Amino acid sequence: MESVLHEARKFPPPSSFSANAHIKSFDQYDQMYRESIDNPEKFWAEKAADLHWFKKWSRVLEWSLPDAKWFVGGQTNLCYNCVDRQVKDGFGDKTAIVWEGEPIDDGQPEVRRLTYQDLQREVCKFANVLKNLGVKKGDVVTLYMPMVPELAIAMLACARIGAPHSIIFGGFSASAIRDRVADADSKIIITADAGWRRGKHIPLKNTVDEALQNNDTQATKQTVKNVVVLKRCGNDIDMIDDRNHWWHDLMAQVPEACPCEEMDAEDLLFILYTSGTTGKPKGIMHTTGGYMVYTYLTSRYVFALHDDDPDELYWCTADIGWITGHSYIIYGILPNRVPTLMFEGAPNFPGPDRLWDIVSRHKVTKFYTAPTAIRAFMKWGDEHPKKHDLSSLKVLGTVGEPINPEAWVWYNKVIGSEKCPIVDTWWQTETGGHMITPLPGATTTVPGSCTLPFFGIDPAIVDKNGNEQPANTGGFLVIRKPWPSMLRGIYGDRERFIKTYWSEIEGCYFAGDGARIDADGNFWVMGRVDDVINVSGHRLGTAEVESALVSHTQVAEAAVVGVPHEIKGTGIAAFVTLKGTATPTPQLKDELIAHVAKEIGAIAKPDQIRFTDSLPKTRSGKIMRRLLREVATGKEIKGDTTTLEDYSVLAKLRDDA
Ligand code: PRX
């Protein structure tokens, strides 16, 4: 009922904002949108010309479903466009990165500011370090690091020499690292002794060591020859193995200049692993030219970035280990010549006002976070943001999952003082950049809706036969035309690429989300329609958590479903059957939760574990997840259960619930 009420509320762009926006009115958006759809090659050629190319492309697009080539024959380098170009144009002294560490000593956090000049020097040096270690164009470099400037330096160094990076979020476990390193056949890992999180050290190097043990088995085939370790926390760590090197030792031995590799527009820029419907994460591939142009332009328009505003300071609270951090902390922002803020720590350390303290001290102008964080802020209380001066803020963004209208309204009022447009950006690891999003200054927003497609994006809501659905009718969200930052494949798995994205709905990219379009043309994303769950804005495959559970010695079978969760959006409920001799005890529940954290990472910890004698299955052996979801949410079991293999299972589950 409540959300219907909110749906009726529309928020036209504040008139005061239009002057500051790149797209100043709905009519301007509408006209440009039509041009971008009718003549994409012209549109994108004009936008790509904002950036530096060593060699101009001969064709903007070659499209043969599912393969897109953008800026064919063009040569560029994304690191050059992020860093060197600014120095060359006389902005070497301008701040590129503002970094704040987590610890607060004597009331003062550690703050580092890197100018474009500083960044160029450090990136060149680290690029030389990589080269000295034998890294060549095309070699995959794995990064497993805390949120420190050296993470940005390392990724830019990879882009500089044409070595695709594979960044693994620092919360992932040893086995997650092992799988990703093996899949990418990566020979080098860049890590740190540890990172700070809520006042504690996260022992990254130890986790890498653990991942590299047992490197003789086939399943964990390891080829890692070098591990570079940044000293962040000063931890005493084991550096005995001769493949280990200290970052500072290597950096002391290299020259400060390193040319940028001239990359073909379609050369691989990075791989980023994300969860899918099977237990094995997929390495999403993004290439250089299209990704560069698209993330640059979306950053510029969606956050209304102004390099000529000396006060502009953009902050995205994501970790660089996720796509949001790749595209909207580094790659889309730096080519806009706007400083990007990186924060190392947790949002509630040392207190629940830490983020607002950062906003007010640094005078952040554009702020981008996730609905799960907003819901946590709401819960912690208005007094925390209210203690700080947030008047520098101009645009607020959200990403990662549908935002509930209550959280949107709170964000608008308490953080934005009802003067900051909110951009609810729908996109995915696979899409590389924002796909459906308001443009501040042009779009009338509606809490809970990501509103309208970005330029060049042609989304639709269809049924399983590909028929477009009428207004307000749910269906599958698909994209009908190629766009510059679209994924180019799944690393080493062409078949899965075709099956996952290009086979469900003929002729379209299938996003895996359910959505509807309202009578005004606004998109409302309802959530995943596959076996992927979105926990605190992070994607997890139910199969991934299930295989982690089944790898425990006492577990026979497991089924995992997503259940609504007040803060996380979706929580994880696991139904577990035990092996013959095992006894279901509260201790075993705790042990299983810890086991999942160890196998995948803390983000995958189940919120509920329920022991059951067997799992409800159809006669063909398929687990009936809908029933499990109903049990886990405490709902009365409804719907057709006639295909259940064994009716007694249902009764048992209900008793347990
Ligand atoms: O379900 C959608 C949800 O997050 C999924 C993509 O997850 P990932 O690849 O990890 O990327 C997250 C950051 C881009 C989507 O399939 N999602 C993302 N943004 C939104 C969203 N759902 C609703 N509204 C959004 N703004």
XYZ file of C-alpha atoms in Angstrom, residues 3-615:
613
model
C 4.811 1.897 -2.030
C 1.768 2.649 -4.181
C 1.469 5.923 -2.296
C 5.115 6.733 -2.963
C 4.761 5.705 -6.584
C 2.350 8.533 -7.063
C 4.986 11.002 -5.872
C 7.107 12.450 -8.585
C 10.155 14.598 -8.079
C 10.856 16.935 -10.977
C 14.507 17.939 -11.230
C 15.071 20.933 -8.914
C 15.081 24.002 -11.183
C 18.184 25.262 -9.408
C 20.019 22.203 -10.663
C 19.462 22.560 -14.385
C 22.118 25.228 -14.744
C 24.668 22.777 -13.398
C 23.536 19.783 -15.445
C 24.967 18.719 -18.787
C 21.527 17.626 -19.967
C 19.298 20.461 -18.903
C 15.781 19.347 -19.660
C 13.671 16.342 -20.440
C 13.260 17.567 -24.003
C 17.002 17.695 -24.481
C 17.316 14.159 -23.087
C 14.499 12.955 -25.291
C 15.955 14.407 -28.454
C 19.455 13.127 -27.744
C 18.073 9.733 -26.786
C 16.246 9.441 -30.092
C 19.333 10.433 -32.012
C 21.422 7.901 -30.086
C 19.011 5.106 -30.974
C 18.406 6.141 -34.579
C 22.038 6.752 -35.394
C 24.220 5.158 -32.724
C 27.397 5.297 -34.801
C 27.178 9.057 -35.196
C 26.285 9.545 -31.542
C 29.143 7.421 -30.196
C 31.712 8.734 -32.665
C 31.044 12.255 -31.397
C 31.350 11.225 -27.767
C 34.471 9.111 -28.322
C 36.167 12.152 -29.813
C 36.264 13.710 -26.302
C 38.963 11.172 -25.431
C 42.470 10.576 -26.694
C 43.086 7.970 -29.407
C 46.540 7.117 -30.731
C 44.800 6.024 -33.889
C 41.250 6.785 -34.899
C 38.805 3.932 -35.497
C 37.745 3.009 -39.001
C 34.246 1.839 -38.029
C 32.275 2.685 -34.908
C 30.455 -0.633 -34.640
C 30.562 -4.117 -36.076
C 27.710 -6.195 -34.699
C 27.058 -9.824 -35.254
C 24.997 -11.077 -32.344
C 26.330 -11.764 -29.735
C 29.651 -10.219 -30.745
C 30.144 -6.480 -30.776
C 33.252 -4.646 -31.851
C 33.281 -0.961 -31.024
C 35.650 1.634 -32.490
C 37.104 -0.970 -34.824
C 40.748 -0.348 -35.673
C 41.026 2.435 -33.088
C 43.986 2.501 -30.725
C 43.966 4.059 -27.302
C 44.951 3.456 -23.700
C 42.604 3.916 -20.767
C 45.420 4.706 -18.332
C 46.541 7.440 -20.720
C 43.048 8.933 -20.677
C 42.809 8.658 -16.886
C 46.222 10.095 -16.079
C 48.712 11.195 -18.761
C 46.286 13.259 -20.712
C 45.565 15.456 -17.699
C 49.277 15.980 -17.068
C 49.915 16.741 -20.720
C 47.089 19.290 -20.740
C 48.648 21.167 -17.824
C 46.628 19.703 -14.949
C 49.475 17.741 -13.343
C 48.981 19.611 -10.060
C 45.289 18.953 -9.863
C 44.081 16.335 -7.367
C 43.191 13.008 -8.935
C 42.606 10.860 -5.848
C 41.737 11.848 -2.288
C 42.163 8.879 -0.003
C 41.166 8.503 3.619
C 42.329 5.574 5.725
C 40.154 3.931 8.326
C 42.093 4.398 11.586
C 41.673 7.658 13.428
C 44.705 8.445 15.566
C 44.588 11.471 17.876
C 41.313 12.471 16.263
C 42.896 12.641 12.795
C 42.441 10.148 9.991
C 45.271 9.600 7.551
C 44.532 11.462 4.311
C 46.555 11.200 1.107
C 46.080 13.337 -1.966
C 47.555 12.249 -5.255
C 47.773 14.737 -8.068
C 47.697 13.535 -11.671
C 51.463 14.025 -11.667
C 51.859 11.840 -8.560
C 49.579 9.252 -10.018
C 51.475 9.213 -13.303
C 54.781 8.702 -11.518
C 53.499 5.896 -9.260
C 51.620 4.160 -12.068
C 54.663 4.276 -14.351
C 56.836 2.849 -11.606
C 54.464 0.036 -10.855
C 54.054 -0.676 -14.563
C 57.836 -1.095 -14.668
C 57.677 -3.389 -11.646
C 55.173 -5.566 -13.473
C 57.321 -5.615 -16.591
C 60.398 -6.545 -14.551
C 58.463 -9.475 -13.153
C 57.838 -10.663 -16.686
C 54.272 -9.407 -17.136
C 53.467 -8.785 -20.802
C 50.537 -7.465 -22.750
C 47.669 -9.956 -22.404
C 48.895 -11.576 -19.134
C 46.228 -11.565 -16.418
C 47.292 -9.871 -13.170
C 45.291 -10.731 -10.047
C 44.742 -7.965 -7.492
C 43.592 -8.816 -3.963
C 44.006 -5.585 -2.066
C 42.504 -3.253 0.501
C 40.991 0.085 -0.545
C 44.253 2.010 -0.678
C 45.668 4.235 -3.448
C 48.029 1.421 -4.441
C 45.019 -0.567 -5.632
C 44.196 2.243 -8.071
C 47.869 2.512 -8.981
C 48.134 -1.214 -9.667
C 45.015 -1.347 -11.822
C 46.061 1.671 -13.848
C 49.533 0.163 -14.256
C 47.940 -2.977 -15.690
C 45.870 -0.890 -18.114
C 49.020 1.028 -19.051
C 50.928 -2.040 -20.190
C 47.914 -3.901 -21.548
C 47.858 -6.605 -18.900
C 44.200 -7.344 -18.068
C 43.540 -7.268 -14.333
C 41.319 -9.564 -12.377
C 40.450 -7.795 -9.139
C 39.158 -9.976 -6.331
C 37.228 -8.216 -3.571
C 39.258 -8.337 -0.340
C 36.376 -10.068 1.496
C 36.619 -13.215 -0.615
C 38.152 -16.395 0.759
C 41.229 -18.422 -0.156
C 39.231 -20.864 -2.242
C 37.559 -18.015 -4.127
C 41.031 -16.684 -4.961
C 42.237 -20.133 -5.946
C 39.345 -20.677 -8.363
C 39.684 -17.256 -9.976
C 43.458 -17.443 -10.325
C 43.220 -20.879 -11.898
C 40.393 -19.898 -14.248
C 42.296 -16.851 -15.498
C 45.616 -18.717 -15.549
C 47.086 -15.747 -13.709
C 50.765 -15.902 -12.822
C 50.996 -12.968 -10.471
C 49.051 -11.684 -7.470
C 49.286 -8.197 -6.007
C 48.176 -8.062 -2.379
C 48.927 -6.405 0.982
C 49.965 -7.654 4.391
C 46.493 -6.719 5.600
C 43.747 -4.134 5.286
C 41.808 -2.222 7.933
C 38.170 -3.065 8.543
C 36.255 -1.932 11.626
C 39.423 -1.440 13.603
C 40.787 -4.881 12.785
C 43.316 -6.204 10.331
C 42.022 -8.357 7.474
C 44.974 -10.682 6.782
C 45.066 -10.580 3.001
C 48.530 -12.054 2.491
C 47.765 -15.045 4.720
C 44.653 -15.697 2.662
C 46.696 -15.570 -0.544
C 49.190 -18.020 1.013
C 46.331 -20.332 1.891
C 45.010 -20.089 -1.659
C 48.400 -21.043 -3.038
C 48.790 -24.132 -0.890
C 47.905 -27.523 -2.390
C 49.015 -26.221 -5.725
C 49.712 -29.692 -6.969
C 46.152 -30.918 -7.335
C 44.469 -30.760 -10.700
C 41.447 -28.845 -9.454
C 43.593 -26.122 -7.955
C 46.242 -26.022 -10.639
C 48.387 -23.048 -9.753
C 50.762 -21.190 -11.903
C 51.496 -18.218 -9.660
C 55.153 -17.243 -9.915
C 55.131 -13.891 -8.124
C 53.285 -12.300 -5.221
C 53.819 -8.578 -4.622
C 52.969 -7.471 -1.089
C 52.183 -3.922 -0.060
C 52.931 -3.094 3.563
C 49.738 -1.438 4.750
C 49.242 -2.443 8.376
C 52.820 -3.384 9.276
C 51.862 -6.969 10.042
C 54.460 -9.585 10.627
C 53.949 -11.893 7.707
C 55.682 -14.804 6.137
C 57.793 -13.662 3.173
C 60.029 -16.705 3.075
C 58.802 -18.157 -0.163
C 60.975 -16.774 -2.967
C 58.020 -15.765 -5.087
C 57.148 -13.063 -2.486
C 58.329 -9.473 -2.983
C 57.671 -6.319 -1.018
C 56.001 -3.589 -3.057
C 58.334 -0.903 -1.652
C 61.474 -2.886 -2.485
C 60.448 -3.322 -6.099
C 59.284 0.279 -6.444
C 62.668 1.529 -5.226
C 64.434 -0.133 -8.145
C 62.515 1.092 -11.185
C 62.574 4.204 -13.384
C 59.788 6.771 -13.250
C 58.848 6.630 -16.896
C 56.969 3.970 -18.774
C 55.187 4.493 -22.079
C 51.548 3.528 -22.520
C 50.931 0.478 -24.657
C 48.868 1.425 -27.699
C 45.890 -0.851 -27.235
C 43.457 -1.939 -29.846
C 39.949 -0.786 -28.922
C 38.925 -4.438 -28.569
C 41.930 -5.559 -26.501
C 40.944 -7.049 -23.157
C 41.008 -4.441 -20.373
C 39.926 -6.592 -17.442
C 38.146 -9.679 -16.227
C 35.820 -9.407 -13.267
C 34.329 -12.514 -11.735
C 30.682 -12.463 -10.808
C 28.199 -15.045 -9.642
C 25.833 -16.855 -11.930
C 23.414 -19.706 -11.701
C 26.030 -22.423 -11.338
C 28.585 -22.853 -8.576
C 31.380 -21.492 -10.749
C 31.735 -17.697 -10.962
C 32.062 -16.310 -14.458
C 34.907 -14.093 -15.593
C 33.162 -11.191 -17.313
C 35.368 -9.673 -20.000
C 35.493 -5.964 -20.791
C 37.571 -4.459 -23.564
C 39.272 -1.096 -23.870
C 37.641 1.409 -26.226
C 33.904 0.949 -25.757
C 34.180 0.556 -21.992
C 36.295 3.717 -21.800
C 33.870 5.854 -23.806
C 30.764 4.549 -22.085
C 31.988 4.844 -18.486
C 33.393 8.301 -19.221
C 30.098 9.535 -20.640
C 27.792 7.972 -18.048
C 29.975 9.380 -15.247
C 29.808 12.809 -16.818
C 26.061 12.944 -17.414
C 24.706 10.855 -14.555
C 26.735 12.589 -11.846
C 26.820 15.934 -13.696
C 30.595 16.082 -13.293
C 32.294 19.422 -13.881
C 36.057 19.544 -14.215
C 35.901 23.340 -14.280
C 34.326 23.462 -10.818
C 37.244 23.694 -8.363
C 34.997 22.372 -5.575
C 33.936 19.226 -7.388
C 34.675 16.088 -5.354
C 33.070 12.812 -6.283
C 32.748 9.886 -3.857
C 31.548 6.366 -4.527
C 31.514 4.223 -1.374
C 31.849 0.889 -3.201
C 34.981 -1.230 -3.064
C 37.054 -1.250 -6.245
C 36.733 -5.048 -6.139
C 33.200 -4.727 -7.563
C 32.218 -3.379 -10.975
C 30.880 -0.200 -9.365
C 34.360 0.569 -8.111
C 36.017 -0.268 -11.440
C 33.714 1.952 -13.488
C 32.723 4.665 -11.039
C 35.712 5.139 -8.746
C 38.426 4.968 -11.359
C 37.814 4.369 -15.048
C 34.805 6.603 -15.694
C 35.748 9.371 -13.262
C 39.430 10.137 -13.901
C 38.983 10.846 -17.652
C 36.498 13.518 -16.511
C 39.361 15.178 -14.655
C 37.374 15.258 -11.428
C 38.895 14.145 -8.108
C 37.659 10.808 -6.844
C 37.565 9.998 -3.141
C 38.528 6.547 -1.896
C 37.724 5.458 1.645
C 39.423 2.432 3.125
C 37.119 1.475 5.945
C 33.683 0.568 7.201
C 30.806 3.073 7.203
C 30.305 2.761 10.949
C 33.845 2.901 12.237
C 34.646 4.356 14.669
C 31.018 5.566 14.799
C 27.854 5.447 12.695
C 28.513 8.974 11.402
C 31.844 8.186 9.721
C 30.608 8.713 6.170
C 28.903 12.012 7.024
C 32.044 13.136 8.785
C 33.949 12.444 5.552
C 31.351 14.260 3.419
C 31.531 17.364 5.597
C 35.318 17.434 6.100
C 36.161 16.916 2.428
C 33.082 18.761 1.096
C 31.938 15.958 -1.160
C 29.705 17.137 -4.015
C 28.548 13.868 -5.618
C 27.854 10.813 -3.481
C 27.122 7.278 -4.731
C 26.177 4.376 -2.459
C 23.926 1.300 -2.182
C 20.366 0.857 -0.872
C 21.593 -1.600 1.764
C 23.841 1.133 3.190
C 20.986 3.643 3.102
C 18.753 1.250 5.028
C 21.507 0.787 7.614
C 21.926 4.588 7.917
C 18.177 4.918 8.464
C 18.304 2.320 11.182
C 21.281 3.905 12.934
C 19.286 7.145 13.259
C 18.977 10.615 11.763
C 21.075 12.149 14.510
C 24.290 10.910 12.842
C 23.960 12.701 9.503
C 22.370 15.663 11.278
C 25.560 16.240 13.293
C 27.387 17.168 10.075
C 27.187 19.845 7.417
C 26.146 18.026 4.261
C 25.383 21.175 2.297
C 28.191 20.526 -0.220
C 26.218 17.592 -1.706
C 24.649 18.125 -5.128
C 23.791 14.696 -6.558
C 23.039 11.452 -4.711
C 23.311 8.098 -6.410
C 22.260 4.561 -5.619
C 23.147 1.208 -7.159
C 23.122 -2.517 -6.610
C 19.528 -3.495 -5.935
C 16.061 -2.033 -6.089
C 15.746 0.788 -3.573
C 12.622 0.666 -1.461
C 10.716 3.965 -1.708
C 11.002 4.531 2.059
C 14.807 4.469 1.832
C 14.714 6.733 -1.253
C 12.545 9.296 0.537
C 14.825 9.208 3.599
C 17.937 9.634 1.424
C 16.347 12.573 -0.342
C 15.269 14.275 2.861
C 17.896 13.542 5.471
C 21.013 13.380 3.280
C 20.000 15.538 0.318
C 17.855 18.128 2.184
C 15.419 17.728 -0.720
C 17.705 19.677 -3.025
C 19.841 16.904 -4.543
C 18.518 14.890 -7.487
C 18.720 11.147 -6.787
C 20.056 8.917 -9.547
C 18.948 5.310 -9.073
C 21.242 3.572 -11.558
C 20.348 0.118 -12.864
C 23.200 -1.806 -14.416
C 25.329 -4.934 -13.987
C 28.878 -6.266 -14.025
C 28.096 -7.397 -17.559
C 26.837 -4.032 -18.779
C 30.012 -2.208 -17.650
C 28.153 1.048 -17.037
C 24.800 2.620 -16.132
C 21.975 1.403 -18.368
C 18.746 2.783 -16.951
C 19.097 5.881 -14.823
C 17.794 9.371 -14.253
C 19.904 12.294 -15.453
C 19.997 15.035 -12.832
C 18.480 18.189 -14.222
C 16.469 16.339 -16.864
C 14.570 13.404 -15.395
C 11.553 13.483 -13.128
C 12.320 10.813 -10.565
C 9.943 8.453 -8.820
C 11.136 6.714 -5.639
C 11.879 3.071 -6.386
C 12.165 3.440 -10.157
C 15.436 3.681 -12.078
C 13.391 5.655 -14.645
C 14.681 5.893 -18.225
C 17.370 4.399 -20.455
C 20.715 6.109 -20.941
C 21.708 7.213 -24.449
C 22.057 4.340 -26.883
C 20.364 1.817 -24.590
C 17.284 0.073 -25.923
C 15.671 -1.890 -23.100
C 12.323 -3.661 -23.178
C 10.142 -5.826 -20.985
C 9.164 -9.042 -22.716
C 7.583 -12.399 -21.977
C 9.504 -15.608 -22.541
C 8.626 -15.574 -26.229
C 10.065 -12.129 -26.650
C 6.709 -10.322 -26.876
C 6.735 -6.847 -25.418
C 4.581 -6.536 -22.330
C 1.969 -3.811 -21.875
C 2.496 -1.081 -19.266
C 2.654 -2.256 -15.679
C 2.953 -5.904 -16.622
C 5.978 -7.732 -15.285
C 8.363 -9.522 -17.595
C 12.010 -10.073 -18.421
C 14.284 -7.081 -18.824
C 16.197 -7.319 -22.098
C 18.422 -4.993 -24.129
C 17.798 -5.020 -27.861
C 20.782 -3.162 -29.248
C 24.519 -3.414 -28.581
C 26.153 -0.732 -26.414
C 29.835 0.237 -26.137
C 30.590 -1.198 -22.661
C 28.748 -4.490 -23.077
C 30.566 -7.607 -21.950
C 32.531 -9.276 -24.707
C 32.284 -12.736 -23.222
C 32.921 -15.010 -20.265
C 36.620 -15.782 -19.954
C 37.266 -19.217 -21.413
C 33.600 -20.148 -21.704
C 31.981 -19.123 -24.975
C 29.164 -21.599 -24.566
C 28.120 -20.264 -21.179
C 28.240 -16.704 -22.554
C 25.810 -17.591 -25.314
C 23.579 -19.707 -23.122
C 23.345 -17.238 -20.232
C 22.808 -13.984 -22.062
C 21.797 -14.649 -25.652
C 19.628 -17.751 -25.647
C 16.758 -16.999 -23.283
C 15.109 -14.358 -25.475
C 15.888 -14.463 -29.156
C 17.910 -11.576 -30.503
C 18.307 -9.818 -27.155
C 20.675 -9.532 -24.238
C 18.923 -11.166 -21.278
C 19.785 -9.377 -18.041
C 18.390 -11.937 -15.606
C 16.134 -9.337 -13.958
C 12.373 -9.051 -13.814
C 10.908 -5.582 -14.337
C 7.953 -3.569 -15.554
C 7.443 -0.220 -17.246
C 4.835 2.149 -15.831
C 2.455 4.316 -17.818
C 5.049 7.129 -17.948
C 7.681 4.838 -19.434
C 9.648 4.499 -16.186
C 11.358 1.170 -15.485
C 10.817 -0.635 -12.188
C 13.302 -3.436 -11.602
C 11.812 -6.124 -9.397
C 14.837 -8.363 -8.880
C 16.516 -11.440 -10.287
C 14.506 -14.065 -12.086
C 17.306 -16.645 -12.012
C 19.061 -18.444 -9.181
C 21.131 -15.410 -8.353
C 20.452 -13.529 -5.137
C 21.410 -10.000 -4.333
C 22.719 -9.791 -0.770
C 23.516 -6.223 0.306
C 23.869 -5.340 -3.363
C 26.350 -8.170 -3.923
C 25.570 -10.956 -6.290
C 25.712 -14.541 -5.146
C 24.597 -17.702 -6.858
C 22.456 -19.983 -4.712
C 24.435 -22.864 -6.267
C 27.673 -21.301 -5.049
C 26.468 -21.274 -1.421
C 25.052 -24.762 -1.843
C 28.361 -26.165 -3.049
C 30.113 -24.494 -0.135
C 27.699 -26.179 2.284
C 27.983 -29.552 0.603
C 31.774 -29.387 0.849
C 31.390 -29.690 4.649
C 32.037 -33.260 5.783
C 28.693 -33.627 7.580
C 26.406 -32.228 4.893
C 24.639 -34.517 2.430
C 22.560 -32.015 0.486
C 21.763 -28.315 0.626
C 19.311 -25.909 -0.964
C 19.631 -22.157 -0.663
C 16.996 -19.498 -1.266
C 16.839 -15.731 -0.864
C 14.490 -14.266 1.731
C 13.581 -10.616 2.357
C 15.955 -8.965 4.836
C 15.485 -5.577 6.456
C 19.016 -4.297 5.806
C 20.544 -6.646 3.251
C 17.541 -6.532 0.918
C 17.864 -10.269 0.486
C 19.135 -12.641 3.137
C 20.245 -16.241 2.678
C 18.248 -19.203 3.986
C 19.854 -22.619 3.701
C 18.084 -25.965 4.030
C 20.509 -28.717 4.870
C 20.275 -32.489 5.101
C 23.021 -34.209 7.050
C 24.943 -37.387 6.427
C 23.894 -40.533 8.327
C 25.746 -40.161 11.589
C 25.704 -36.383 11.917
C 23.418 -34.736 14.479
C 21.742 -31.382 13.923
C 22.894 -29.095 16.743
C 23.109 -25.308 17.165
C 26.910 -25.727 17.195
C 26.778 -27.429 13.815
C 24.711 -24.508 12.469
C 27.416 -22.090 13.582
C 30.052 -24.335 12.118
C 28.269 -24.422 8.763
C 27.928 -20.645 8.705
C 31.651 -20.302 9.418
C 32.374 -22.925 6.772
C 30.525 -20.932 4.090
C 32.412 -17.794 5.111
C 35.641 -19.718 4.767
C 34.703 -21.199 1.396
C 33.358 -18.028 -0.224
C 33.691 -15.036 2.092
C 31.723 -13.382 4.888
C 29.183 -11.876 2.464
C 27.859 -15.366 1.757
C 27.129 -16.321 5.387
C 23.625 -17.814 5.607
C 21.216 -15.893 7.852
C 19.231 -19.039 8.571
C 20.199 -22.687 8.507
C 17.421 -25.245 8.769
C 18.110 -28.928 9.095
C 15.693 -31.222 7.324
C 15.492 -34.964 6.651
C 15.166 -34.409 2.927
C 14.518 -31.615 0.467
